[in-house]
PDB file of C-alpha atoms in Angstrom:
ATOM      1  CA  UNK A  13       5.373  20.631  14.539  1.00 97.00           C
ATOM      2  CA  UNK A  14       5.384  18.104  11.879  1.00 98.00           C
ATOM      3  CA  UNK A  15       2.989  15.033  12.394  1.00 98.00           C
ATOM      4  CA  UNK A  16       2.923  12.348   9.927  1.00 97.00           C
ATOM      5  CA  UNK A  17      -0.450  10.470  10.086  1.00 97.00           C
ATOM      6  CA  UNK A  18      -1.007   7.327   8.253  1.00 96.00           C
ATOM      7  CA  UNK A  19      -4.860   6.710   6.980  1.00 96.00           C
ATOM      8  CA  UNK A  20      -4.984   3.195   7.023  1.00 95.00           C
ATOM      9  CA  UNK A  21      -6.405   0.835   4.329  1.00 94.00           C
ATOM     10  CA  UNK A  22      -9.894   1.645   3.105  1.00 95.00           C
ATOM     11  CA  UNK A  23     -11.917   4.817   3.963  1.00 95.00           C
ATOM     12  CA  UNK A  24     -12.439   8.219   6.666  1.00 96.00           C
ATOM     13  CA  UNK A  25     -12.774   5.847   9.459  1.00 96.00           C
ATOM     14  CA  UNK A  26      -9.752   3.794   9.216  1.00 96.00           C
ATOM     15  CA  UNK A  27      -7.404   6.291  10.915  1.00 97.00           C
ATOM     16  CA  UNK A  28      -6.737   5.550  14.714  1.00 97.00           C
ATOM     17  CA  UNK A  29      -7.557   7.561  17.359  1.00 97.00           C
ATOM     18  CA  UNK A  30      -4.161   9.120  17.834  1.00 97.00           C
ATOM     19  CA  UNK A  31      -4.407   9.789  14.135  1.00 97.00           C
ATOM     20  CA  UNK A  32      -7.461  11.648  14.402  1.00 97.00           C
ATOM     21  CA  UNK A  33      -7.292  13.326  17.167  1.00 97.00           C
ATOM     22  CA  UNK A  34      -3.957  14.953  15.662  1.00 97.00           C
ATOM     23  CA  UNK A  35      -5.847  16.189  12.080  1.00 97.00           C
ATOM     24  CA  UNK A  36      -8.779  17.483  13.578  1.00 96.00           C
ATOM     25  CA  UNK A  37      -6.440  19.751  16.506  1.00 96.00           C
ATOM     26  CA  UNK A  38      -4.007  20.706  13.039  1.00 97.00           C
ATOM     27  CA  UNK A  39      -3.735  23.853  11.666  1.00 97.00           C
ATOM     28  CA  UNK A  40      -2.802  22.908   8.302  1.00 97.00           C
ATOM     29  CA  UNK A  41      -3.480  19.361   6.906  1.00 98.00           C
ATOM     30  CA  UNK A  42      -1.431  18.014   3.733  1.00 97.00           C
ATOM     31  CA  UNK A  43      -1.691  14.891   1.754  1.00 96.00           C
ATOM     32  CA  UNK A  44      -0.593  13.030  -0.945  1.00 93.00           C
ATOM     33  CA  UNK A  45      -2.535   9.892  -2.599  1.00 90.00           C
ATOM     34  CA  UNK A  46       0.068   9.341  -5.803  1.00 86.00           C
ATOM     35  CA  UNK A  47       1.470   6.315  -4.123  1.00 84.00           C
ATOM     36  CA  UNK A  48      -1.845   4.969  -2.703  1.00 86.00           C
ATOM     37  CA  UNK A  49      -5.232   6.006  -1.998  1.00 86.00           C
ATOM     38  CA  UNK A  50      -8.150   4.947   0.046  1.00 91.00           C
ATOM     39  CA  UNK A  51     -10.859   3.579  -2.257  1.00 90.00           C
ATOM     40  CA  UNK A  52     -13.426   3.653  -0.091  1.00 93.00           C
ATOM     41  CA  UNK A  53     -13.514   7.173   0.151  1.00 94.00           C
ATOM     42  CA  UNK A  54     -12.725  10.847  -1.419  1.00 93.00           C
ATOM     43  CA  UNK A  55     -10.814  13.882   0.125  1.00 95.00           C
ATOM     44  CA  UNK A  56     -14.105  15.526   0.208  1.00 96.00           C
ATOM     45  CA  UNK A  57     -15.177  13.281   2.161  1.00 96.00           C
ATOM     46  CA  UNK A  58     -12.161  12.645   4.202  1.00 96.00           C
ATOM     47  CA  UNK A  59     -12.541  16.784   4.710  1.00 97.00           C
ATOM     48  CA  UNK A  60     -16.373  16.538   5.500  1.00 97.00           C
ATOM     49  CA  UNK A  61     -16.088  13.787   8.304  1.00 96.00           C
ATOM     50  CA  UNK A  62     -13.314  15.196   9.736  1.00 96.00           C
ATOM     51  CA  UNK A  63     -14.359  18.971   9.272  1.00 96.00           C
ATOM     52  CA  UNK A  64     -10.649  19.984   7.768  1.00 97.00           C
ATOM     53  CA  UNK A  65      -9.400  21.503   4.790  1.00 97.00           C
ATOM     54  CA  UNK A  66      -6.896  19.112   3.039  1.00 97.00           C
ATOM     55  CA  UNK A  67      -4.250  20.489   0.798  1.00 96.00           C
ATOM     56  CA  UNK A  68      -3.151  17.752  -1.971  1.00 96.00           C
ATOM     57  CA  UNK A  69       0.118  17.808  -3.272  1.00 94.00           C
ATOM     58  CA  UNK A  70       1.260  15.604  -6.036  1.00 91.00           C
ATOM     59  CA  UNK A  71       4.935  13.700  -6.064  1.00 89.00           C
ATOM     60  CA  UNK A  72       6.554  17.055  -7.464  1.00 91.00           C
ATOM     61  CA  UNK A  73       4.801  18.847  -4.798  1.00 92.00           C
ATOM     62  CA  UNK A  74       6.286  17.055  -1.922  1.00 93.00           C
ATOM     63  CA  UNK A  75       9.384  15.542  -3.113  1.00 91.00           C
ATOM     64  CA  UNK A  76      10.635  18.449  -5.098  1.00 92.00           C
ATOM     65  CA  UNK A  77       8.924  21.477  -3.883  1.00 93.00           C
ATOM     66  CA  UNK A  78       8.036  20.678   0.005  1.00 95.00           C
ATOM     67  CA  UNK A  79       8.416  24.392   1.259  1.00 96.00           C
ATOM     68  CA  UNK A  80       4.947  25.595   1.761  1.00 96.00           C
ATOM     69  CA  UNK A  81       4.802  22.083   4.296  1.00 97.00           C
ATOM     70  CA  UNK A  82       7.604  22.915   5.646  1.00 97.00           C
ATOM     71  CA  UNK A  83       7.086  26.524   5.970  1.00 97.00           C
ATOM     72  CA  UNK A  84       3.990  26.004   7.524  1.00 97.00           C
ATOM     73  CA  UNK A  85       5.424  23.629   9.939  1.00 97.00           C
ATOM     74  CA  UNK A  86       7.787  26.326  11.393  1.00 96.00           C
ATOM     75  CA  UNK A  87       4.831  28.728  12.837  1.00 95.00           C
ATOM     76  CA  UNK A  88       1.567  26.288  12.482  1.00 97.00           C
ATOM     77  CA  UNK A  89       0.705  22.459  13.645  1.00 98.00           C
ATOM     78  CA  UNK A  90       0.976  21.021  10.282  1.00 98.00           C
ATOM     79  CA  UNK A  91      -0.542  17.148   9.811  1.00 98.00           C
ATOM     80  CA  UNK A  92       1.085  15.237   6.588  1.00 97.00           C
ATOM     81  CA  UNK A  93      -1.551  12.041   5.101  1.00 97.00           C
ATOM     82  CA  UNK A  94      -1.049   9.546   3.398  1.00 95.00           C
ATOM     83  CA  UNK A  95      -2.976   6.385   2.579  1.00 94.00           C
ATOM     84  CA  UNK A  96      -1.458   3.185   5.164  1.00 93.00           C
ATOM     85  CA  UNK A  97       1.123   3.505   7.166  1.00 93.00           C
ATOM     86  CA  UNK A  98       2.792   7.121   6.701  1.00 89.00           C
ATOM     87  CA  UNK A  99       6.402   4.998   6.912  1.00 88.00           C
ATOM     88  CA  UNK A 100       5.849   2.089   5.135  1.00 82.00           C
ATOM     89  CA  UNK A 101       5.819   2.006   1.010  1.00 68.00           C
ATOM     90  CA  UNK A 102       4.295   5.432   0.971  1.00 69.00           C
ATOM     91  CA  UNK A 103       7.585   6.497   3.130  1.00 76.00           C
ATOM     92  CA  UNK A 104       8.578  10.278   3.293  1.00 91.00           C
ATOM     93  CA  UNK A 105      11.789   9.670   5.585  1.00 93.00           C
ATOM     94  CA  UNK A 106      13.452  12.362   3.455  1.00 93.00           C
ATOM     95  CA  UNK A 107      10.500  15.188   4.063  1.00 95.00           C
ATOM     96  CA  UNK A 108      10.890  14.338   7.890  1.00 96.00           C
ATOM     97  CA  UNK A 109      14.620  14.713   7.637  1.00 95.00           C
ATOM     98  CA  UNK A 110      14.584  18.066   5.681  1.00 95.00           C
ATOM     99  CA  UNK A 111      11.850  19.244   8.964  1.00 96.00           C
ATOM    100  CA  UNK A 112      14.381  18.209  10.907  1.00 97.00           C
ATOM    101  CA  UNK A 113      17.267  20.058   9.511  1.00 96.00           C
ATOM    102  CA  UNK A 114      15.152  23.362  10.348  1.00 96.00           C
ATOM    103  CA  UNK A 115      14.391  22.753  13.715  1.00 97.00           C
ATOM    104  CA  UNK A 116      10.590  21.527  12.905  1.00 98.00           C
ATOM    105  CA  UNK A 117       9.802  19.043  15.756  1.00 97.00           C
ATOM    106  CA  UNK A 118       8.189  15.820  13.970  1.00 97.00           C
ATOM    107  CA  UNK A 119       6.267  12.495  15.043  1.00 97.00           C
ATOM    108  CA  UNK A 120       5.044   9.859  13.270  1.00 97.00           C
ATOM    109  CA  UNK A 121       1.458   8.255  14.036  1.00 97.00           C
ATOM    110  CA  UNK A 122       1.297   5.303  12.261  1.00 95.00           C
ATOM    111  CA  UNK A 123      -1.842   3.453  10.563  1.00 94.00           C
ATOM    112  CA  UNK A 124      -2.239   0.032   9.317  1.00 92.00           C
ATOM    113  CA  UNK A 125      -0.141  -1.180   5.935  1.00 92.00           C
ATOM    114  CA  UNK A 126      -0.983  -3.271   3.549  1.00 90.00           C
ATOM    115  CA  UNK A 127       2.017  -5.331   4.645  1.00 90.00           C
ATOM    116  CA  UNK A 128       0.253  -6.142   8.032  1.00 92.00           C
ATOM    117  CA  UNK A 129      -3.595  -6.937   5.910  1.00 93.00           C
ATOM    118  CA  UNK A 130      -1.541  -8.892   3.710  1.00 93.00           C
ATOM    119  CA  UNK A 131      -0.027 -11.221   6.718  1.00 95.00           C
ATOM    120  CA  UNK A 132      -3.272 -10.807   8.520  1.00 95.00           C
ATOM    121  CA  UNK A 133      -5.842 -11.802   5.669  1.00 97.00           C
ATOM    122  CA  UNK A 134      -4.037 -14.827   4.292  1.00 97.00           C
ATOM    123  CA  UNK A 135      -2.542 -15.847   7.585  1.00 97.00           C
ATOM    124  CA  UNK A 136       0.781 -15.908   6.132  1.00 97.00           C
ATOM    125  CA  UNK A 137       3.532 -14.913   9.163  1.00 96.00           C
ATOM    126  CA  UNK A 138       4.693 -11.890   8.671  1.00 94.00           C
ATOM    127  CA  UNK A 139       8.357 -12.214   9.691  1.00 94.00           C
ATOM    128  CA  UNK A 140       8.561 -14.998   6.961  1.00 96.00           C
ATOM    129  CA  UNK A 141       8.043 -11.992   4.722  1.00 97.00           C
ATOM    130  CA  UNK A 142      11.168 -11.344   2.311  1.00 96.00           C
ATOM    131  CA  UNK A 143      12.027  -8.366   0.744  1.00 95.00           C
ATOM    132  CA  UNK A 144       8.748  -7.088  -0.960  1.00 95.00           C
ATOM    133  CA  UNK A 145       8.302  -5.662  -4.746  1.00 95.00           C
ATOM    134  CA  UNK A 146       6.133  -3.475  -6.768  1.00 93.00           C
ATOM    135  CA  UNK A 147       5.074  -4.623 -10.345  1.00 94.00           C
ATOM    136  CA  UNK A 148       4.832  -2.020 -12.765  1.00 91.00           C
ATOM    137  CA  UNK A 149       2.379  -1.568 -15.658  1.00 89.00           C
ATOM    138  CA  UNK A 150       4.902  -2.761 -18.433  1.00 85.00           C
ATOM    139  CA  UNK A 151       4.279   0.973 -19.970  1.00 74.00           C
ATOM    140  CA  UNK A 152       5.746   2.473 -16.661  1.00 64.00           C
ATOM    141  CA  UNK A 153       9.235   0.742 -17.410  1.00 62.00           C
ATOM    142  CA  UNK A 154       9.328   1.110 -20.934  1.00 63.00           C
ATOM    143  CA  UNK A 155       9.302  -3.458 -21.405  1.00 69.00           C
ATOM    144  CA  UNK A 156       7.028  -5.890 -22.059  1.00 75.00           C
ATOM    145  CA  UNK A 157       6.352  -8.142 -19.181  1.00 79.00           C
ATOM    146  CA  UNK A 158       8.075  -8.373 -15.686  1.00 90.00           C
ATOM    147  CA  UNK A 159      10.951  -6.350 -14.618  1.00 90.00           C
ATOM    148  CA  UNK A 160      14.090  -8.070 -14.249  1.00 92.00           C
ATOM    149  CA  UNK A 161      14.792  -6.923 -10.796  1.00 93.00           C
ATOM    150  CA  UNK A 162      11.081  -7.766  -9.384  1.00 94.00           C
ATOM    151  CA  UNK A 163      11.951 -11.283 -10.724  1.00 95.00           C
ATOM    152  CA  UNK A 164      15.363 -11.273  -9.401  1.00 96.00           C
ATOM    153  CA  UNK A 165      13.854 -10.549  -5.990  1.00 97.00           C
ATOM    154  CA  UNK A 166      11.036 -13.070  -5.908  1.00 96.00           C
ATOM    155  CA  UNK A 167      13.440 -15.604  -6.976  1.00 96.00           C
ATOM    156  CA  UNK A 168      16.448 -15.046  -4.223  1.00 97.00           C
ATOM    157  CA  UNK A 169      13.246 -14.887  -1.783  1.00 97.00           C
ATOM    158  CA  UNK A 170      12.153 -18.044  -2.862  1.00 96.00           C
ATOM    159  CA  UNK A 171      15.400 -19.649  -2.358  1.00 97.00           C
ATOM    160  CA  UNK A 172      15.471 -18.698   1.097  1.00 97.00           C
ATOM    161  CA  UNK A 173      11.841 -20.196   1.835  1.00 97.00           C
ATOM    162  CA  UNK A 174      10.775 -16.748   2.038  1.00 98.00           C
ATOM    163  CA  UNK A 175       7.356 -15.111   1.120  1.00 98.00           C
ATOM    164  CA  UNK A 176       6.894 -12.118  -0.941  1.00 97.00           C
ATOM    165  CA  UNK A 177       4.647  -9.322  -1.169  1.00 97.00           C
ATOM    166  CA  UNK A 178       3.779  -8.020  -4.876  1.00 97.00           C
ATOM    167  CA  UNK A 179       2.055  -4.558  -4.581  1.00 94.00           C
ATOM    168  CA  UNK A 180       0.499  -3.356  -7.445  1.00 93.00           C
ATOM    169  CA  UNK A 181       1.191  -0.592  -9.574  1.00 89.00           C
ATOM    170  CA  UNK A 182      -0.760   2.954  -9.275  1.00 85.00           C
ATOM    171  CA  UNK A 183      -1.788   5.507 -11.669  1.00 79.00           C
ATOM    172  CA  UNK A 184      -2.818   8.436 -10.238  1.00 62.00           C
ATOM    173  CA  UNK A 185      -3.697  12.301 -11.842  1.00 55.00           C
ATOM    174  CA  UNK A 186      -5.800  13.457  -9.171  1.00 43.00           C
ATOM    175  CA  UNK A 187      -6.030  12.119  -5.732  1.00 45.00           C
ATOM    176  CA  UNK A 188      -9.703  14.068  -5.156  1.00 44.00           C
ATOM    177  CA  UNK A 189     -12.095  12.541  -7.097  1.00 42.00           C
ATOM    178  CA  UNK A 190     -12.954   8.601  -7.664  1.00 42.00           C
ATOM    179  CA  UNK A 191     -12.524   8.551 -11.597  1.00 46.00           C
ATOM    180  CA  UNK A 192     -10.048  11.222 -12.640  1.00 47.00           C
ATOM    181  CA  UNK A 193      -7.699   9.515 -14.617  1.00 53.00           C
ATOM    182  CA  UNK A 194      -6.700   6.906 -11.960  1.00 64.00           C
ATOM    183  CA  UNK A 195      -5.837   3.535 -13.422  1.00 85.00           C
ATOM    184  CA  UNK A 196      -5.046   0.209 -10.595  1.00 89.00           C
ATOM    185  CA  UNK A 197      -3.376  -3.001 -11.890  1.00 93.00           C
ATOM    186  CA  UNK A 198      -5.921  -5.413 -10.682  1.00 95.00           C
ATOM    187  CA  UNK A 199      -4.476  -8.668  -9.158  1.00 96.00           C
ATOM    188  CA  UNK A 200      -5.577 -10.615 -12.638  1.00 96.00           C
ATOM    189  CA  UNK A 201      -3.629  -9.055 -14.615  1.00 95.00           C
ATOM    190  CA  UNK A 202      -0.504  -9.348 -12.232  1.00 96.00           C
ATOM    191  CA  UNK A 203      -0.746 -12.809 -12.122  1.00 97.00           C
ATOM    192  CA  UNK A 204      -1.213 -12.607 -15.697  1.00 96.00           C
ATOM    193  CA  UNK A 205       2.559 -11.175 -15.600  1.00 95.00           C
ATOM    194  CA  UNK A 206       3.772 -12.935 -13.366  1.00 96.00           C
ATOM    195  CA  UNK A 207       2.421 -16.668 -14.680  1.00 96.00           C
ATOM    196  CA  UNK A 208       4.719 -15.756 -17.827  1.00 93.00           C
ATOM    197  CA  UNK A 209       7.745 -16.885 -15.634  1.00 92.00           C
ATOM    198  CA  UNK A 210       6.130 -19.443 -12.872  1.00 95.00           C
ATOM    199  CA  UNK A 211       2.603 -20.368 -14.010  1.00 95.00           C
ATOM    200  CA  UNK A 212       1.946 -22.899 -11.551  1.00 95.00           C
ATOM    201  CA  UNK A 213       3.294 -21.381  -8.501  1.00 96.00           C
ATOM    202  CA  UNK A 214       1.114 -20.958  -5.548  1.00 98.00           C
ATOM    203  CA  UNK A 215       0.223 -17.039  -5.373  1.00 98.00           C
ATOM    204  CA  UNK A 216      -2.414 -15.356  -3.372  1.00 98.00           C
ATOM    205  CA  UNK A 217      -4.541 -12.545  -4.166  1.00 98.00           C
ATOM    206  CA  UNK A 218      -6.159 -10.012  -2.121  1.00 98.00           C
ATOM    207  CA  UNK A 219      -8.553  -7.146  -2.558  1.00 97.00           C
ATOM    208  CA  UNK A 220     -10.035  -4.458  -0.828  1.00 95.00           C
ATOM    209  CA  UNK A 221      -7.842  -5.159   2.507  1.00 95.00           C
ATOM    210  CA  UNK A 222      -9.514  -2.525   5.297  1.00 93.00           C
ATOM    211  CA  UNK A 223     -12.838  -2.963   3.990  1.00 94.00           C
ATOM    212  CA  UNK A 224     -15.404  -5.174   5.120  1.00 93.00           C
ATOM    213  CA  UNK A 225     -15.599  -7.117   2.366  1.00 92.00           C
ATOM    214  CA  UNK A 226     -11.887  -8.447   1.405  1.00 96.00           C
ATOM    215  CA  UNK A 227     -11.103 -11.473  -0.831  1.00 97.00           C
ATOM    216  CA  UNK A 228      -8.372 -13.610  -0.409  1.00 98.00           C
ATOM    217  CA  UNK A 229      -8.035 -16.181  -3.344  1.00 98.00           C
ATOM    218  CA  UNK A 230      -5.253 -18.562  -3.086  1.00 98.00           C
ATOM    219  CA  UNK A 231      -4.108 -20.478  -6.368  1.00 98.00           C
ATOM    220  CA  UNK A 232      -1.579 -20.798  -9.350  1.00 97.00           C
ATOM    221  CA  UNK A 233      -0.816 -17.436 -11.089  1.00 97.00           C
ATOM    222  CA  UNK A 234      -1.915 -19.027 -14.497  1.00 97.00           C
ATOM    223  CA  UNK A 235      -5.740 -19.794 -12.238  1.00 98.00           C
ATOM    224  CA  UNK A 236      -5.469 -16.387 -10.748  1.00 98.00           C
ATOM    225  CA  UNK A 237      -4.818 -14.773 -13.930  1.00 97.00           C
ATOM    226  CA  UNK A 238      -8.719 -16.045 -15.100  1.00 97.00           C
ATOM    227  CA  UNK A 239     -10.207 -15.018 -12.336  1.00 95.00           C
ATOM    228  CA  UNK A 240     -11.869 -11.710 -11.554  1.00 95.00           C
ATOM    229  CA  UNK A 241     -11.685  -9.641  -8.210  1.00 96.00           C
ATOM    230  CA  UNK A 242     -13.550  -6.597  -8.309  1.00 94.00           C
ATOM    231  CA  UNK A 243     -12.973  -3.303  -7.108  1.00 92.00           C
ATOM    232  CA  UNK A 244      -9.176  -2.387  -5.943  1.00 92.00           C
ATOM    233  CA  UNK A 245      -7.011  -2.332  -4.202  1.00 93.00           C
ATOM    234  CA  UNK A 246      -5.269  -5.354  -4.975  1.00 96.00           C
ATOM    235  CA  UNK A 247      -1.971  -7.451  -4.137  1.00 96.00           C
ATOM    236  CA  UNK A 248      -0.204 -10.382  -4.674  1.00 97.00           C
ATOM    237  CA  UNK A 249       1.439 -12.725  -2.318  1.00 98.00           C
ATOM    238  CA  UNK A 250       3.671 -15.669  -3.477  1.00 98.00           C
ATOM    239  CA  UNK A 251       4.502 -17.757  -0.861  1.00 98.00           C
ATOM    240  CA  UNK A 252       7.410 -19.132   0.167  1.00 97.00           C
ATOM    241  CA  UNK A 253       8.082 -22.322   1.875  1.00 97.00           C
ATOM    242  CA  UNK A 254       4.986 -23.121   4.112  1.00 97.00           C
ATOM    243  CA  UNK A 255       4.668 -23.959   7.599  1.00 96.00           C
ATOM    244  CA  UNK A 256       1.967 -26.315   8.366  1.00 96.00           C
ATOM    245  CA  UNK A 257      -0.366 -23.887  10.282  1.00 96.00           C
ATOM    246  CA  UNK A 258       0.373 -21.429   7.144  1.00 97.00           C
ATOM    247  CA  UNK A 259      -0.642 -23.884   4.947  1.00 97.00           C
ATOM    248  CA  UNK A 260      -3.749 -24.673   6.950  1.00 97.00           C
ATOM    249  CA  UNK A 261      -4.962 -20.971   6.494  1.00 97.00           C
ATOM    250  CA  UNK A 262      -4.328 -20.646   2.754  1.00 97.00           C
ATOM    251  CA  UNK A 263      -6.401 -24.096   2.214  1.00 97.00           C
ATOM    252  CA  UNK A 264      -9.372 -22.747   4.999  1.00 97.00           C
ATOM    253  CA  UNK A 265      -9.141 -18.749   4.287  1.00 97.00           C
ATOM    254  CA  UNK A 266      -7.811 -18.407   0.121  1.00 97.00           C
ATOM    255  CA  UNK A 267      -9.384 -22.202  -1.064  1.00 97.00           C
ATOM    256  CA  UNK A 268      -6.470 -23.166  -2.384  1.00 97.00           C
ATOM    257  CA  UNK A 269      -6.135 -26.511  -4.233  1.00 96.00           C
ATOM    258  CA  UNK A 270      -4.923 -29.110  -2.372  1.00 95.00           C
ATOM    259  CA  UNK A 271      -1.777 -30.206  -4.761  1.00 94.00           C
ATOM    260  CA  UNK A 272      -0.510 -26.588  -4.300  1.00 94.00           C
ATOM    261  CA  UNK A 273       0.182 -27.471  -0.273  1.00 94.00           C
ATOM    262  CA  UNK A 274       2.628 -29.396   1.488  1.00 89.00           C
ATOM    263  CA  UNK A 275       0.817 -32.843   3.129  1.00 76.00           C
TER     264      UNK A 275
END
């Protein structure tokens, strides 16, 4: 058996019940934390809470070179983590597939996204969620400034009233420790970015969803851009057209300025 467990959003405790239950009764726990991570916490301590060994694999060791999971999967109770929802962003469809393929029974227990913090936090409705987007660090796709294809997207959102979720590019070396050569684009510099094409649209950022301190800061980009948000995780919403409840929440739960917000 294969069981895909999603973490949720912020530290050891976020993981349902399900989830739990099914990594402590494992044989053999994997992981991977290149897409995201949980900030609020370290392997260590997601081993020590747990009491589990958890074997990391980086993207090569999962996407290219998934044998020993597999392997292990064919004789053993094998548990794959990631950060959020196991299915969602940090999706390994084609790892289940290849299980699959070899007869390994699989099952999915999900955990909260940051697509479903994102809705929840700024009150924004999630089905009036377009097609979301990551922003790169402008090193990561060899340009200066925004991709043509994330703009592309927010833009044929936009046109259909839609909203859009921005996640945030990750850096990752090591997914054990808390300072190993990870690097987060904060939400002031995406807005930064992003205020180079629309520097008065409405955008809201949010940090630390999961934890029990979030912010949600609703403003232009160019605002946002000036502002500071502390630690990460970060993301970006730009809304699109706003129903009147939606704009309600932005103006009680992100502050933002009345001129931004349909009367």
């Amino acid at each position: 058996m294969l069981t895909f467990v999603g973490l949720g959003l912020y530290d050891e405790r976020s993981i349902t019940v399900e989830g739990r239950d099914a990594l402590r009764a494992a044989d053999r726990v994997f992981a991977e934390f290149y897409t995201s991570r949980l900030v609020g916490t370290s392997v260590d301590a997601l081993e020590a809470h747990h009491d589990v060994d958890i074997e990391v694999r980086d993207r090569a060791g999962v996407e290219q070179r998934p044998e020993p999971i597999l392997d292990a999967a064919e004789d053993e109770s094998v548990v794959f983590l990631t950060a959020g929802d196991t299915m969602i962003s940090t999706t390994h469809v084609d790892l289940r597939l290849r299980a699959m393929e070899r007869g390994i029974d699989t099952r999915v227990i999900h955990g909260v996204s940051a697509a479903q913090a994102a809705s929840g936090l700024t009150g924004l409705q999630n089905y009036r969620f377009g097609k979301a987007v990551t922003l790169p660090f402008p090193r990561a796709h060899g340009g200066d400034g925004v991709p043509a294809s994330v703009v592309e997207s927010v833009a044929a959102n936009r046109e259909r009233g839609l909203h859009t979720l921005v996640y945030l590019d990750i850096k990752i070396d090591d997914g054990r420790g808390t300072e190993a050569g990870e690097t987060y684009m904060t939400a002031d510099v995406a807005a930064g970015l992003l205020a180079e094409e629309w520097p008065d649209r409405l955008a809201v950022a949010v940090a630390r969803a999961g934890s029990p301190d979030p912010v949600v800061v609703a403003d232009r980009l160019s605002a946002l851009a000036d502002r500071e948000f502390g630690d990460p995780l970060h993301l970006l919403v730009l809304p699109g057209d706003l129903h009147h409840v939606e704009a309600d929440a932005l103006r009680t739960l992100g502050g933002a300025p009345a001129d931004l917000l349909p009367e």
